[in-house]
Short mmCIF file of C-alpha atoms in Angstrom, two decimals:
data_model
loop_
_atom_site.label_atom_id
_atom_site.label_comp_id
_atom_site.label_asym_id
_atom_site.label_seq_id
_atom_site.Cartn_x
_atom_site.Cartn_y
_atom_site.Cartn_z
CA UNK K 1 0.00 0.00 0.00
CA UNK K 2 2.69 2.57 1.19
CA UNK K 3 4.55 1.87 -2.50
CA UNK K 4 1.08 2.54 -4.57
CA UNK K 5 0.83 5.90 -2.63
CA UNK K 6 4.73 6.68 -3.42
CA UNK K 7 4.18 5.65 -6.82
CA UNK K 8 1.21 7.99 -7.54
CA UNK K 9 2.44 10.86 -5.83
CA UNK K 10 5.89 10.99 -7.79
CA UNK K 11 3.50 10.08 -11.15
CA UNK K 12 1.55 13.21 -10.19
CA UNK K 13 4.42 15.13 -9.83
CA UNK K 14 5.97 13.99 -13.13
CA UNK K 15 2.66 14.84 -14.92
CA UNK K 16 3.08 18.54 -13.61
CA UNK K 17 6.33 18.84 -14.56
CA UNK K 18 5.84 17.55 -17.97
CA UNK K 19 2.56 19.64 -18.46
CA UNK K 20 5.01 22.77 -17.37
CA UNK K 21 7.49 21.80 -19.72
CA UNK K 22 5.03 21.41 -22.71
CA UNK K 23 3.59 24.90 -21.65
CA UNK K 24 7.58 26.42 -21.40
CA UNK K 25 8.26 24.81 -24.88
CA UNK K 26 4.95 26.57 -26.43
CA UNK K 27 5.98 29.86 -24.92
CA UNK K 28 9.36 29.34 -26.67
CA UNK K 29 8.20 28.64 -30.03
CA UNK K 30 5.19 31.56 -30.16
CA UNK K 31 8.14 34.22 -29.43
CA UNK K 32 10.12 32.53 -32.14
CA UNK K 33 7.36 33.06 -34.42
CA UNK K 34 6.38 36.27 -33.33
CA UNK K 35 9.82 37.41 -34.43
CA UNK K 36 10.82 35.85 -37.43
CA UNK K 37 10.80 37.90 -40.13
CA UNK K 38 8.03 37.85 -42.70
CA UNK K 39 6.59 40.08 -45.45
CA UNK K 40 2.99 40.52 -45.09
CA UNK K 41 1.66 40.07 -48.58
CA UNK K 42 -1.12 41.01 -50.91
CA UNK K 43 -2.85 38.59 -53.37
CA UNK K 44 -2.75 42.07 -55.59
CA UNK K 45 0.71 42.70 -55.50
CA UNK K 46 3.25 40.85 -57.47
CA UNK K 47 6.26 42.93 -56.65
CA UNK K 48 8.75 42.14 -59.57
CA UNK K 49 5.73 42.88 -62.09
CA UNK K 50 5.33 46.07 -60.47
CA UNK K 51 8.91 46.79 -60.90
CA UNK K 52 8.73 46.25 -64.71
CA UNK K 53 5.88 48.25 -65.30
CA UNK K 54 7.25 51.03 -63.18
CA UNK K 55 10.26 51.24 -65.43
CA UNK K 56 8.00 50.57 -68.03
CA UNK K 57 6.12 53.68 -67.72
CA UNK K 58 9.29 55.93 -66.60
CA UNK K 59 10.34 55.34 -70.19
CA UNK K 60 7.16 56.05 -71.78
CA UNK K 61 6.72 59.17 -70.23
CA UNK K 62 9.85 60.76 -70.47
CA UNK K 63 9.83 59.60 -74.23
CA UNK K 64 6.29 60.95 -74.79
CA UNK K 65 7.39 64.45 -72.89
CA UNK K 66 10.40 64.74 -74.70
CA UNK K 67 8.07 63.75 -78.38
CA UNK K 68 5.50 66.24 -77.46
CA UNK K 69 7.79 69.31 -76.91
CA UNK K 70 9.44 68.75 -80.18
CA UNK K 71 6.14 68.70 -81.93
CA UNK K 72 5.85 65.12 -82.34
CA UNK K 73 2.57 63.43 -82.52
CA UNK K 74 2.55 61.01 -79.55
CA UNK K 75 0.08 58.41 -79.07
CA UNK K 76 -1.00 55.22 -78.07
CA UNK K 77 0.47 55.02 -74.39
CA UNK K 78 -2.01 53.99 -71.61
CA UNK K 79 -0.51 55.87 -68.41
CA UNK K 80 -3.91 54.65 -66.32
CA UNK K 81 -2.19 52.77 -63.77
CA UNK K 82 0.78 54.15 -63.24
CA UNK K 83 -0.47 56.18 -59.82
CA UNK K 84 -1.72 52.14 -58.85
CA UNK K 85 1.34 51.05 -59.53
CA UNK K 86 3.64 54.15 -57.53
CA UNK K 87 0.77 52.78 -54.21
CA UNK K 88 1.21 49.06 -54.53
CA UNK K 89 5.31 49.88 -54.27
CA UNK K 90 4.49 52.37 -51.67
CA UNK K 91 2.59 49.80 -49.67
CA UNK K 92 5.42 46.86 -50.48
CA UNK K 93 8.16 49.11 -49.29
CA UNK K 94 6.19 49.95 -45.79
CA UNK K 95 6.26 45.34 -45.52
CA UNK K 96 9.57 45.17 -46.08
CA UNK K 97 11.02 48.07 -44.09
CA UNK K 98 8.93 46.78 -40.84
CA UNK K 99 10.09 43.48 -41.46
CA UNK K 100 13.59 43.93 -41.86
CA UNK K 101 13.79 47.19 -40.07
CA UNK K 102 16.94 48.79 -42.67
CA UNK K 103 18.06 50.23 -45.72
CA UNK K 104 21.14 47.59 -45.89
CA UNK K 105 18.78 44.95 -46.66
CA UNK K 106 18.87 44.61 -49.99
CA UNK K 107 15.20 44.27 -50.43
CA UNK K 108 14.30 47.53 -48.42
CA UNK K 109 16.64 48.90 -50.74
CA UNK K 110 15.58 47.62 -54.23
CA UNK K 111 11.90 48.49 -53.48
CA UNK K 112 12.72 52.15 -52.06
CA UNK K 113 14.32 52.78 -55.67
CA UNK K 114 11.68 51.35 -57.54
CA UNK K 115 9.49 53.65 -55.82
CA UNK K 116 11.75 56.38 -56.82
CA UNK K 117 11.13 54.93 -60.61
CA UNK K 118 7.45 54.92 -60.37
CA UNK K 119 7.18 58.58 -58.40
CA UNK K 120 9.31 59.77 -61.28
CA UNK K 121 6.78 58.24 -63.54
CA UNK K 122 4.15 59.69 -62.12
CA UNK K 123 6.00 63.29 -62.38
CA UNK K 124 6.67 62.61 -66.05
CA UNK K 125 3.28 61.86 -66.81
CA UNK K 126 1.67 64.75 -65.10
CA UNK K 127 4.29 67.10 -66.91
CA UNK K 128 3.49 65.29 -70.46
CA UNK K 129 -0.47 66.03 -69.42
CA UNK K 130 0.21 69.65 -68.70
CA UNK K 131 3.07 70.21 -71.89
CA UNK K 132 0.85 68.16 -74.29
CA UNK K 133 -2.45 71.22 -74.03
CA UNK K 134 -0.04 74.10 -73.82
CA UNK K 135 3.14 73.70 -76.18
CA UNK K 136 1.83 74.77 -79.01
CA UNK K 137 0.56 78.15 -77.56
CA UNK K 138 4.01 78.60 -75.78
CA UNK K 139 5.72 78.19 -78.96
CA UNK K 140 3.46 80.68 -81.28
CA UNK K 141 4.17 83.21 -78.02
CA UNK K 142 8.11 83.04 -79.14
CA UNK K 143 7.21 82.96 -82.27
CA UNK K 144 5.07 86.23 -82.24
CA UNK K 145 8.02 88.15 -79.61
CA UNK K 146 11.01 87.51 -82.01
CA UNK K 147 8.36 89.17 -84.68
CA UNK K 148 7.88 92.33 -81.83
CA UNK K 149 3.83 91.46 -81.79
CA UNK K 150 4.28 91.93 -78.01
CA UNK K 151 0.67 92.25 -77.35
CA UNK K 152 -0.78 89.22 -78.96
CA UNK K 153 2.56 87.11 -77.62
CA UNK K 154 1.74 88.03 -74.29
CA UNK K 155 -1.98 87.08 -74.43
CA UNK K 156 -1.20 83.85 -75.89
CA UNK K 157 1.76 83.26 -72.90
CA UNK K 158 -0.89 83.94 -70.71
CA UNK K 159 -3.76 80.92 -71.66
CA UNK K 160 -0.91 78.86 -70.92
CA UNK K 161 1.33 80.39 -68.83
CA UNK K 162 0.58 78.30 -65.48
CA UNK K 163 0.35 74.98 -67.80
CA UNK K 164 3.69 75.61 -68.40
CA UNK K 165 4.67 76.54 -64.96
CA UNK K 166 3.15 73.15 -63.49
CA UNK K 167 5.13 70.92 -66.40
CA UNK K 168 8.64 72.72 -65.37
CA UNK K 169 7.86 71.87 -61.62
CA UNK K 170 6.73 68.50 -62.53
CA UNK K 171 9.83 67.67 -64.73
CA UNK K 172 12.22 69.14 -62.12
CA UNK K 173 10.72 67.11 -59.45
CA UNK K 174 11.03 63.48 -61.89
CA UNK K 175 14.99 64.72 -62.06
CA UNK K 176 14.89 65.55 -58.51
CA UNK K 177 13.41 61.87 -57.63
CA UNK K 178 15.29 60.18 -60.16
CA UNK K 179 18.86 61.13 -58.73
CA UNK K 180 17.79 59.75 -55.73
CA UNK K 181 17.95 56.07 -57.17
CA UNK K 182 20.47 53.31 -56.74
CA UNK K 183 21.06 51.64 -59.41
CA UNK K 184 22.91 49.16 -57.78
CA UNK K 185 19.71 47.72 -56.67
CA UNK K 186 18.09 47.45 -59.94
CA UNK K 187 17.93 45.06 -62.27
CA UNK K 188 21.03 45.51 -65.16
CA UNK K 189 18.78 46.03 -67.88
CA UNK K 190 16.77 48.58 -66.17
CA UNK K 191 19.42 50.78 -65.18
CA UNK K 192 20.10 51.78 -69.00
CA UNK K 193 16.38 52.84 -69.01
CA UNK K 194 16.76 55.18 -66.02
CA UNK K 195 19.34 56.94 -67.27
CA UNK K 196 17.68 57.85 -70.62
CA UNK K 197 15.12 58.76 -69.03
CA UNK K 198 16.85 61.55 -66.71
CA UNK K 199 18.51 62.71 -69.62
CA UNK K 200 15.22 63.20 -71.43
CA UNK K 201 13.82 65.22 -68.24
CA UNK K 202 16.75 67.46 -67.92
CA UNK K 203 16.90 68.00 -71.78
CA UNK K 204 13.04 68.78 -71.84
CA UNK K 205 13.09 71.00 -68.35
CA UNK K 206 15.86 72.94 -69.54
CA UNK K 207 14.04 73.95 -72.88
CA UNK K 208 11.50 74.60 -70.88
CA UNK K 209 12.77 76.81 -68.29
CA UNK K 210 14.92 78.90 -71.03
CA UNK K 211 11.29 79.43 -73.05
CA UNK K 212 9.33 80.23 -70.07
CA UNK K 213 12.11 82.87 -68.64
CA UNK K 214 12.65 84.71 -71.77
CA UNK K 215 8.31 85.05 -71.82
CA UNK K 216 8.79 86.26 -68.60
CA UNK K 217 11.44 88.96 -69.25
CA UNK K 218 9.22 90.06 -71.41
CA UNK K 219 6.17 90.49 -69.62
CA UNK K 220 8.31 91.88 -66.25
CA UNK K 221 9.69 94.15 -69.17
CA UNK K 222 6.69 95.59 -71.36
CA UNK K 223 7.17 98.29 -71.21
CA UNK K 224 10.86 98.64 -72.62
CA UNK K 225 10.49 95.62 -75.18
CA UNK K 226 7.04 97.72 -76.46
CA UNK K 227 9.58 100.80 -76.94
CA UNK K 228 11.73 98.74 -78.20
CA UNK K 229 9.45 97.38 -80.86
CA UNK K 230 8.43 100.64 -81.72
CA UNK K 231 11.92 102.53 -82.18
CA UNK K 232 11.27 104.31 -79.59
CA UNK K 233 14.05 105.42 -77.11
CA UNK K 234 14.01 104.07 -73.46
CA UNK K 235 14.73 106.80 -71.17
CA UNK K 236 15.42 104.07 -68.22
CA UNK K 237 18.51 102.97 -69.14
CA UNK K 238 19.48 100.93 -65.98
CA UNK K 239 16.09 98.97 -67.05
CA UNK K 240 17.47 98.68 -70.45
CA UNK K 241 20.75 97.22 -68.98
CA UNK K 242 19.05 94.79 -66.64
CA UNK K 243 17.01 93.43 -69.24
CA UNK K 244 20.12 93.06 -71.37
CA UNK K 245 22.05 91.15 -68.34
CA UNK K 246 19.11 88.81 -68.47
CA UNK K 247 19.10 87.87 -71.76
CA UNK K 248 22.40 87.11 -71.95
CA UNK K 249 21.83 84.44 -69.15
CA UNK K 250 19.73 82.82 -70.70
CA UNK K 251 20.83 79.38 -72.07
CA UNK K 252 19.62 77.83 -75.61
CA UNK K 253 19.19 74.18 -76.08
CA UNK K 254 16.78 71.56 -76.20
CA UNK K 255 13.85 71.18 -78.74
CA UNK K 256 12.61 75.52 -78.37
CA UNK K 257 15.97 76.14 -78.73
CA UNK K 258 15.28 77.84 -82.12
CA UNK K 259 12.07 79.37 -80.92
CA UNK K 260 13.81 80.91 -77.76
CA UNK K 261 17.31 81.92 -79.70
CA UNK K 262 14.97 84.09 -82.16
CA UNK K 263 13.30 85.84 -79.40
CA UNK K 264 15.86 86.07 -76.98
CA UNK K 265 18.26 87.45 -79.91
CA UNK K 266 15.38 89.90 -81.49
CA UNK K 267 15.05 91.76 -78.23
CA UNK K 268 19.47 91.75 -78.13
CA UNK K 269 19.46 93.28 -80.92
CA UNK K 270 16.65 96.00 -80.42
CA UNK K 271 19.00 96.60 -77.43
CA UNK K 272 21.55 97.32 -78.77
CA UNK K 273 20.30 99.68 -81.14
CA UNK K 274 18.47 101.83 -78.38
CA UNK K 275 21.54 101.56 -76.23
CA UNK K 276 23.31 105.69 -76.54
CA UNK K 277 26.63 105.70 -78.30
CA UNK K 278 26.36 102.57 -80.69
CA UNK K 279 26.66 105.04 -83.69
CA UNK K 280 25.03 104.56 -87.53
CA UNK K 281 27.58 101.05 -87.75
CA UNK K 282 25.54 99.90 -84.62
CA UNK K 283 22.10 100.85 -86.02
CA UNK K 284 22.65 98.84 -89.39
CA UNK K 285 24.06 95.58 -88.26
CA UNK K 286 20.83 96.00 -85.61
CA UNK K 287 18.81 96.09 -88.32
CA UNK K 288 20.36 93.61 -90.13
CA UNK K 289 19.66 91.49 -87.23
CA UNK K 290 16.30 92.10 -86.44
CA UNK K 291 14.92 91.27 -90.26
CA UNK K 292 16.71 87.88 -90.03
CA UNK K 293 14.76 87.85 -86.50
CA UNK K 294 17.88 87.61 -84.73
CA UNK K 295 18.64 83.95 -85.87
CA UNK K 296 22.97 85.01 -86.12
CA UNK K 297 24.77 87.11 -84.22
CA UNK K 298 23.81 88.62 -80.81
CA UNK K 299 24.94 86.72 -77.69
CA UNK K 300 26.65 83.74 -77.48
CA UNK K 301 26.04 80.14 -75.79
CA UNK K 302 25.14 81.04 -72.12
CA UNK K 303 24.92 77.43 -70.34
CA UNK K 304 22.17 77.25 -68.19
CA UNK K 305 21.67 77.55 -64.77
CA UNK K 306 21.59 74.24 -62.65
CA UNK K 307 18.43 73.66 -61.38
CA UNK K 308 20.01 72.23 -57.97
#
């Protein structure tokens, strides 16, 4: 009898002990799991499909931005997911970064610059929305300066004026974004594609920018280019000057780099035929210069100013 008790009582004893171990183990493994890294997923996001199309999209846009300011017809691009596609990466790259916590992982790091790709995308596209309904205007506004139709260039400057305001900010922001990548984290053949592209957006922004400042001198200067226009002489002569100084900054390239070297070197000209002292030499090569509406002479190459 005394060896049944003995025997139950260590039994019972064993039974805790085992029922505490089972509970210690359990403990173990749900802190394990609680902390081992994994990506919460989406059944609508395939990742690597997103990164195509966001480079997929970069390219189209910068190419159809680029097309549309040199008075290309562009066509057939769908750009109707491309914000879905900038939110799904968005939502990918808050996963990741809980999960892993760092921007040494590698996969924190590819999916923050494919972010960069689609944001970029996005910029290009809203620039190529804004460039596509205004160009043309912005161009016939040169057009009619460099012919000293001041009036009618100014009134068609302003329909457009903050169209072309919103596509400079929105192409400066794609280069802005764009730098930010590391192509070290994308895929090799992708890397070619982002490059182009930037190239295209700082071609394109700084035709814009050159177009959109010499419209501006212009219309901060009415008065004087009017005079100007009119062979009249400008008593303000330190106006004169500054507007002078400013059109010799400003840089010609990209695809209105004939419509902005007209104007720009139409008004040089005009300048320099009102300026006091020039002499009858100075009045006949200005007037040479303004009937070829300033195509040669007047100032040289200015490079632009970095947009940093």
């Amino acid at each position: 009898m005394e060896v049944n008790v003995a025997w139950s009582q260590r039994f019972l004893r064993d039974r805790y002990s085992l029922a505490a171990l089972i509970i210690l183990l359990l403990s173990i493994a749900f802190i394990i799991y609680s902390f081992w890294p994994r990506v919460v997923s989406s059944p609508h996001i395939n990742v690597l499909e997103d990164y195509v199309r966001a480079v997929q999209y970069l390219n189209k846009s910068s190419i159809a931005l680029e097309g549309v300011l040199k008075g290309f017809g562009v066509s057939g691009y769908d750009f109707s997911d491309v914000y879905g596609v900038r939110m799904r990466l968005e939502r990918y790259l808050r996963n990741v970064s809980a999960v892993y916590g760092s921007d040494n992982s590698f996969f924190v790091g590819a999916a923050k610059s494919y972010l960069y790709v689609a944001s970029a995308s996005v910029k290009g596209v809203e620039a190529y929305r804004d460039l596509n309904s205004s160009v043309t205007t912005l161009r016939e506004s040169l057009e009619l300066l460099a012919l000293c139709r001041v009036d009618e260039a100014l009134e068609k400057f302003g329909l457009v004026e903050d169209k072309v305001v919103g596509a400079i900010g929105s192409t400066a922001s794609a280069i802005d974004i764009l730098r930010n990548v590391n192509s070290s984290y994308l895929a090799e053949n992708h890397v070619g594609v982002v490059n182009a592209s930037l190239r295209r957006f700082e071609n394109v922004f700084k035709s814009l920018q050159a177009a959109y400042n010499v419209m501006q001198m212009a219309k901060s200067y009415r008065d004087v280019v009017e005079a100007l226009c009119k062979g009249e002489r400008v008593g303000d002569q330190q106006r004169l000057a500054g507007l002078k100084k400013e059109l010799e900054d400003v840089g010609v390239s990209g695809p209105l780099s004939l419509e902005v070297m007209n104007a720009r070197n139409k008004l040089l000209s005009l300048i320099q035929q009102g300026m006091p002292g020039q002499g009858q030499e100075g009045n006949e090569q200005g007037s040479s210069s303004g009937s070829s509406q300033g195509v040669g002479g007047g100032a040289g190459y200015v490079p632009p100013e970095s947009d940093d």
